[in-house]
GROMACS .gro file of C-alpha atoms in nm:
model
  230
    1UNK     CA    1  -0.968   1.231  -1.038
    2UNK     CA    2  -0.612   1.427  -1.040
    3UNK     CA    3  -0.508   1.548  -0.697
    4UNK     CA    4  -0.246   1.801  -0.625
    5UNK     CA    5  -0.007   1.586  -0.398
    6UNK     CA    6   0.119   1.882  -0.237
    7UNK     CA    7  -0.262   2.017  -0.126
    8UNK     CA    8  -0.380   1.604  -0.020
    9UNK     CA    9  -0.015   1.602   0.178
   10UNK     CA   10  -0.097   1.935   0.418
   11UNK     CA   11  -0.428   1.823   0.466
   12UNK     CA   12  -0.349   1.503   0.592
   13UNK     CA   13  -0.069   1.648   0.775
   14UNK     CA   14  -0.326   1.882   0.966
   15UNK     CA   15  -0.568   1.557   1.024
   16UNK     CA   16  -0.303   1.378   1.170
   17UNK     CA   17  -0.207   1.671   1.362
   18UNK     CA   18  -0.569   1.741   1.546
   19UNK     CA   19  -0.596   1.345   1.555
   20UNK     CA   20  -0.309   1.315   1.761
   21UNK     CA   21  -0.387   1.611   1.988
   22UNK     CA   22  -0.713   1.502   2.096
   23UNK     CA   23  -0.597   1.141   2.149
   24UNK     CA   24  -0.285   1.283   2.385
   25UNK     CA   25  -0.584   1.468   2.578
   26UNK     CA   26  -0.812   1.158   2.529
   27UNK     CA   27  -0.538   0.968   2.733
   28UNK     CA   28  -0.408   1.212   2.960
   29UNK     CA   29  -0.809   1.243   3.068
   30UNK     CA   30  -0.779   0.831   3.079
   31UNK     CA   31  -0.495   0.832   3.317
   32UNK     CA   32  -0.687   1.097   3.593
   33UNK     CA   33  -0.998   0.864   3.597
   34UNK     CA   34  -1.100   0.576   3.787
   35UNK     CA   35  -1.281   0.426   3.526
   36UNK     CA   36  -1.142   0.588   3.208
   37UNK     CA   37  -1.347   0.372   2.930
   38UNK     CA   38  -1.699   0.583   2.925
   39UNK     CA   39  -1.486   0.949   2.936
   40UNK     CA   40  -1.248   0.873   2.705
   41UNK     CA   41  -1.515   0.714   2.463
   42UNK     CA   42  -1.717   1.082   2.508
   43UNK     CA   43  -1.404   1.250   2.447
   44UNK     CA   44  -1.242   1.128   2.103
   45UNK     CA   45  -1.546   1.192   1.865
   46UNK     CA   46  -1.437   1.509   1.878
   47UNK     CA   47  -1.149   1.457   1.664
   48UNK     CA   48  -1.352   1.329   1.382
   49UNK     CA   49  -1.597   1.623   1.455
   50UNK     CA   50  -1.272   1.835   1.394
   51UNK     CA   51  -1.169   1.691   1.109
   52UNK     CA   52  -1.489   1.668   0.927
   53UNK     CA   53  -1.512   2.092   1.031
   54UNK     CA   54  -1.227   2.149   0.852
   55UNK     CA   55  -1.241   1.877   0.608
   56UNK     CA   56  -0.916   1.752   0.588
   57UNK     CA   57  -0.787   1.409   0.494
   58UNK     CA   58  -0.782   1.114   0.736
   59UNK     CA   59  -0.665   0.768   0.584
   60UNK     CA   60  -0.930   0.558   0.770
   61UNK     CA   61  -1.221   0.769   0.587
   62UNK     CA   62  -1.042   0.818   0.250
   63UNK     CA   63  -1.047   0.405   0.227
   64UNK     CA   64  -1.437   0.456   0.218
   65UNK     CA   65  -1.426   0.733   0.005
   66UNK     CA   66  -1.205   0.618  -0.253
   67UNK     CA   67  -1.423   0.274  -0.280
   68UNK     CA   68  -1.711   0.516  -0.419
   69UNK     CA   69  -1.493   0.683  -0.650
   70UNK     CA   70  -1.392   0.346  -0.803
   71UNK     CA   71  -1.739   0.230  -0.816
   72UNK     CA   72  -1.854   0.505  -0.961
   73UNK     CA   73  -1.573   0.497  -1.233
   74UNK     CA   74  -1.446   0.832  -1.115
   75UNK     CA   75  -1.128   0.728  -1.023
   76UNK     CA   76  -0.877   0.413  -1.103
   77UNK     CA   77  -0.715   0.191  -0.851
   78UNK     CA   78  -0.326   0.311  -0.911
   79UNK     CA   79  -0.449   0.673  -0.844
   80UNK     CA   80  -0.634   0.566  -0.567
   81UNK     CA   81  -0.378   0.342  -0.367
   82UNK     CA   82  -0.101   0.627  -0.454
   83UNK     CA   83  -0.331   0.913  -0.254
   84UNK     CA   84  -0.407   0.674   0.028
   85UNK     CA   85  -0.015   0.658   0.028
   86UNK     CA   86   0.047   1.051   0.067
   87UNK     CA   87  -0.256   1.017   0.320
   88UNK     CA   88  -0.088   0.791   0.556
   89UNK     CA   89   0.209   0.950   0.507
   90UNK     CA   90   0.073   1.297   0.569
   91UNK     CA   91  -0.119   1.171   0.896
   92UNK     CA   92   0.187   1.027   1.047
   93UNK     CA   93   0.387   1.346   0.983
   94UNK     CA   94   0.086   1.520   1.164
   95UNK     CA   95   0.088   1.282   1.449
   96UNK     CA   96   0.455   1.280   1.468
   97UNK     CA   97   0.475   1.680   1.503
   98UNK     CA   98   0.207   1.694   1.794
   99UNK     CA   99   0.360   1.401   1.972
  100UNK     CA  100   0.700   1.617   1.991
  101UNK     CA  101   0.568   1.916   2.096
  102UNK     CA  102   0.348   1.732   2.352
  103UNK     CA  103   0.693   1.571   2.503
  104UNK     CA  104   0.895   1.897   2.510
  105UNK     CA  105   0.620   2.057   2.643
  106UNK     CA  106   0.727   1.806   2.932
  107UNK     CA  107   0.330   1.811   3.009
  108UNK     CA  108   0.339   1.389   3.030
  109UNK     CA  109   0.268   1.281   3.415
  110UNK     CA  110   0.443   0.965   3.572
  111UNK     CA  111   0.064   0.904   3.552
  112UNK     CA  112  -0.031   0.970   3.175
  113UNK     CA  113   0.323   0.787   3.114
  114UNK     CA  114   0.207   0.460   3.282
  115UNK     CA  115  -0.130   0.475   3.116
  116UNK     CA  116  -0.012   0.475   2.744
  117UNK     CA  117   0.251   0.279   2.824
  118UNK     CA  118  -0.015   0.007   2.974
  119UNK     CA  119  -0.238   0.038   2.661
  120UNK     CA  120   0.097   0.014   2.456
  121UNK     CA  121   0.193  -0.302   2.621
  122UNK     CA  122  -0.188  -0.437   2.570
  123UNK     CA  123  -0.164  -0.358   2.169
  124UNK     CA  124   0.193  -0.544   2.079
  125UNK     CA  125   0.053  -0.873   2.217
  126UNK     CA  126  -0.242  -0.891   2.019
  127UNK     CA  127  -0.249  -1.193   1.725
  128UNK     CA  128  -0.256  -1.106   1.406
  129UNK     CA  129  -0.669  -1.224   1.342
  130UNK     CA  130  -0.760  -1.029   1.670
  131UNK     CA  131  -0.532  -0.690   1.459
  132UNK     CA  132  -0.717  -0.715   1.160
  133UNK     CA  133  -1.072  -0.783   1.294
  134UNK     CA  134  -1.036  -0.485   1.544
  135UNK     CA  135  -0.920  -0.301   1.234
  136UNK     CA  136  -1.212  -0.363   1.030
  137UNK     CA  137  -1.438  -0.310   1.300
  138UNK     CA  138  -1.308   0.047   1.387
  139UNK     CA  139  -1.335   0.147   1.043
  140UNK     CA  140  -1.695   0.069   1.001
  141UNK     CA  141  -1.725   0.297   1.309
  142UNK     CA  142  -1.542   0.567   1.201
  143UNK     CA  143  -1.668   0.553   0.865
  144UNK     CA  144  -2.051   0.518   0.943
  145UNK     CA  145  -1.975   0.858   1.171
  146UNK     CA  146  -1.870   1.006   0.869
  147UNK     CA  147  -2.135   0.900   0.625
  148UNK     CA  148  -2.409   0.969   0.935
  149UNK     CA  149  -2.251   1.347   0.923
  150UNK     CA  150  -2.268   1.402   0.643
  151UNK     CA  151  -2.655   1.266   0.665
  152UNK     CA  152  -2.727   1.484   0.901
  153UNK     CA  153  -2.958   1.803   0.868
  154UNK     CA  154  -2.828   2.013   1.123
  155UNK     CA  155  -2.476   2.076   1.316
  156UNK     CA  156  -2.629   1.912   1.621
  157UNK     CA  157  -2.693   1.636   1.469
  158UNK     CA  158  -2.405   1.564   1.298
  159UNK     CA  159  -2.205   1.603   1.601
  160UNK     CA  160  -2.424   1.356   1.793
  161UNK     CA  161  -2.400   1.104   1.526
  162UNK     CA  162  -2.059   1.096   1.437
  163UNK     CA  163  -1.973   1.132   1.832
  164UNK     CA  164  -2.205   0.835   1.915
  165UNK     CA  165  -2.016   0.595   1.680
  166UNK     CA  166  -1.715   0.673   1.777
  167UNK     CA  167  -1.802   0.619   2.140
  168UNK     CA  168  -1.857   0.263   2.028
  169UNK     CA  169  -1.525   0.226   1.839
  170UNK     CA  170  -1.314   0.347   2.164
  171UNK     CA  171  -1.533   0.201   2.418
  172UNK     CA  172  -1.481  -0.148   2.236
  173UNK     CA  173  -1.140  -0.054   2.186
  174UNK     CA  174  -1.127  -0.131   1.819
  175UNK     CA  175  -0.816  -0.097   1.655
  176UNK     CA  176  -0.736   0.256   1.455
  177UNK     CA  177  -0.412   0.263   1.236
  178UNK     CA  178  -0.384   0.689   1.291
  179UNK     CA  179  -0.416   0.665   1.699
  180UNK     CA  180  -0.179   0.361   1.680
  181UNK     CA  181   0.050   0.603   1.519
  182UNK     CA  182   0.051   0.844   1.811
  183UNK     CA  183   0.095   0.551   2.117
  184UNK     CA  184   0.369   0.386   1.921
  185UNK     CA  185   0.524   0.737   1.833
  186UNK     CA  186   0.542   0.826   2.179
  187UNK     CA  187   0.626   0.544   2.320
  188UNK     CA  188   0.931   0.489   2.090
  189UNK     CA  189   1.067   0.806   2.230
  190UNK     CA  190   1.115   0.644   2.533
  191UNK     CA  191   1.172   0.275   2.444
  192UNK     CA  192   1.292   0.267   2.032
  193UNK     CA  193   1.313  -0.133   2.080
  194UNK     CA  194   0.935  -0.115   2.045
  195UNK     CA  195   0.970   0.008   1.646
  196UNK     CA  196   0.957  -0.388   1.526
  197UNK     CA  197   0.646  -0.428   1.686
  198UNK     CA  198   0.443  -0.110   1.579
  199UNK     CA  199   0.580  -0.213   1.211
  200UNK     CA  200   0.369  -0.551   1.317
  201UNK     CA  201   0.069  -0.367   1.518
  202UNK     CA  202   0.026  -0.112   1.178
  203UNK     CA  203   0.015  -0.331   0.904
  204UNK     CA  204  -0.248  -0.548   1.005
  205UNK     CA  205  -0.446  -0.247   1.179
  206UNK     CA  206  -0.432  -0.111   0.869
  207UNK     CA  207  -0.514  -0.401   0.658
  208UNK     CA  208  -0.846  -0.394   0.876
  209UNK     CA  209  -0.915  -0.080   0.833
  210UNK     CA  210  -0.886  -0.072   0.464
  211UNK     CA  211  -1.124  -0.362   0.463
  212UNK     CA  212  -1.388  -0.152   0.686
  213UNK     CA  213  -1.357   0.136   0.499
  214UNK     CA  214  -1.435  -0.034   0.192
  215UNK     CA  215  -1.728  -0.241   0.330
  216UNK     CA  216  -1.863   0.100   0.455
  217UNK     CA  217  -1.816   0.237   0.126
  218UNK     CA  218  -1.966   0.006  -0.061
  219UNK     CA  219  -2.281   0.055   0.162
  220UNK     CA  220  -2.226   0.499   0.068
  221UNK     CA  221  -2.221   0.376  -0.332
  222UNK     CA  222  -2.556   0.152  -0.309
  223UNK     CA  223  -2.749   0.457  -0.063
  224UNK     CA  224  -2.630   0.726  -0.312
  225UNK     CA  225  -2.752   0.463  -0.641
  226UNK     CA  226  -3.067   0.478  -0.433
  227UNK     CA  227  -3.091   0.819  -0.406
  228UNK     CA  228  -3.032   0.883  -0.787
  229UNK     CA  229  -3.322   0.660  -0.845
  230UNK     CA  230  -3.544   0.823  -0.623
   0.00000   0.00000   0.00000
């Protein structure tokens, strides 16, 4: 399956973009609550409901994607691993232009700054097994919102199912390599000693992920063989 490189790089440049948005606002509505967990859960579903609207690229759901296109023969592993490549690139550009603009809007409160520097602090001491296992878990989350979506038979109820499993991946606090992106981006505006240990933080967040997504997709490939024999 040829790509245009140029096409899969805006598009994950605009996923990464809304992404990053809605988890600033998903934290700045964190730091103004008492109990932040059950909002902020509600609150970043609608990123992937975003996304999935305007069907753009997002790394985490291109690893289950890309799994069906191999098993399916539609697509070959060096193609595959070399989009997932422009992906993550393209997402982190995204996330890195809406982080900016969100500093020098000079919007950030002492108390938004405390809270993602908290939940900063809280991701950079996690082991390596704790990374990737978060990792995997989020993608199944994020993924299964995805395949439920496009399941369901009616706007509301694709909203409500990809919402609902995404309220289970924050509320958990699973580990996703495209928020990461935007706490570690801002934060390393303010502290750049922190860059070492987002390298660390990313590449086994990401290694779970990959591993969800393709769990997830193998499940997509064997519902879809179902369907064909149906």
């Amino acid at each position: 399956m040829e790509l245009n490189k140029n096409n899969v790089l805006i598009s994950a440049i605009i996923s990464g973009f809304y992404l990053g948005l809605v988890a600033l606002g998903d934290f700045y509505l964190g730091s103004i609550l008492k109990s932040p967990k059950i909002g902020m859960s509600l609150l970043f579903g609608l990123a992937l409901v975003v996304i999935l609207t305007l069907k753009t690229r997002l790394y985490t759901g291109d690893t289950m994607n890309h799994t069906v296109s191999y098993l399916s023969k539609k697509d070959n592993l060096g193609n595959i691993i070399k989009n997932l490549n422009i992906v993550f690139i393209g997402n982190f550009i995204g996330v890195i232009i809406i982080t900016l603009l969100f500093i020098y809007s000079n919007s950030a409160t002492k108390e938004f700054n405390n809270f993602l520097f908290k939940i900063t602090n809280i991701k950079i001491h996690y082991n390596i097994q704790t990374l990737i296992i978060k990792g995997i878990l989020c993608n199944i989350c994020v993924c299964s919102g995805i395949l439920l979506y496009r399941k369901g038979t009616d706007n509301i109820s694709k909203i409500f199912l990809t919402m609902s499993m995404i309220f289970l991946f924050v509320l958990m606090g699973f580990e996703h390599c495209v928020v990461n992106m935007v706490v570690f981006t801002y934060s390393i505006f303010y502290n750049p000693e922190l860059f070492n240990l987002m390298i660390y933080n990313m590449i086994f967040v990401t290694l779970g992920n990959v591993i969800g997504g393709i769990i997830v997709g193998i499940i997509n490939y064997e519902l879809n063989q179902k369907e064909m024999k149906q």
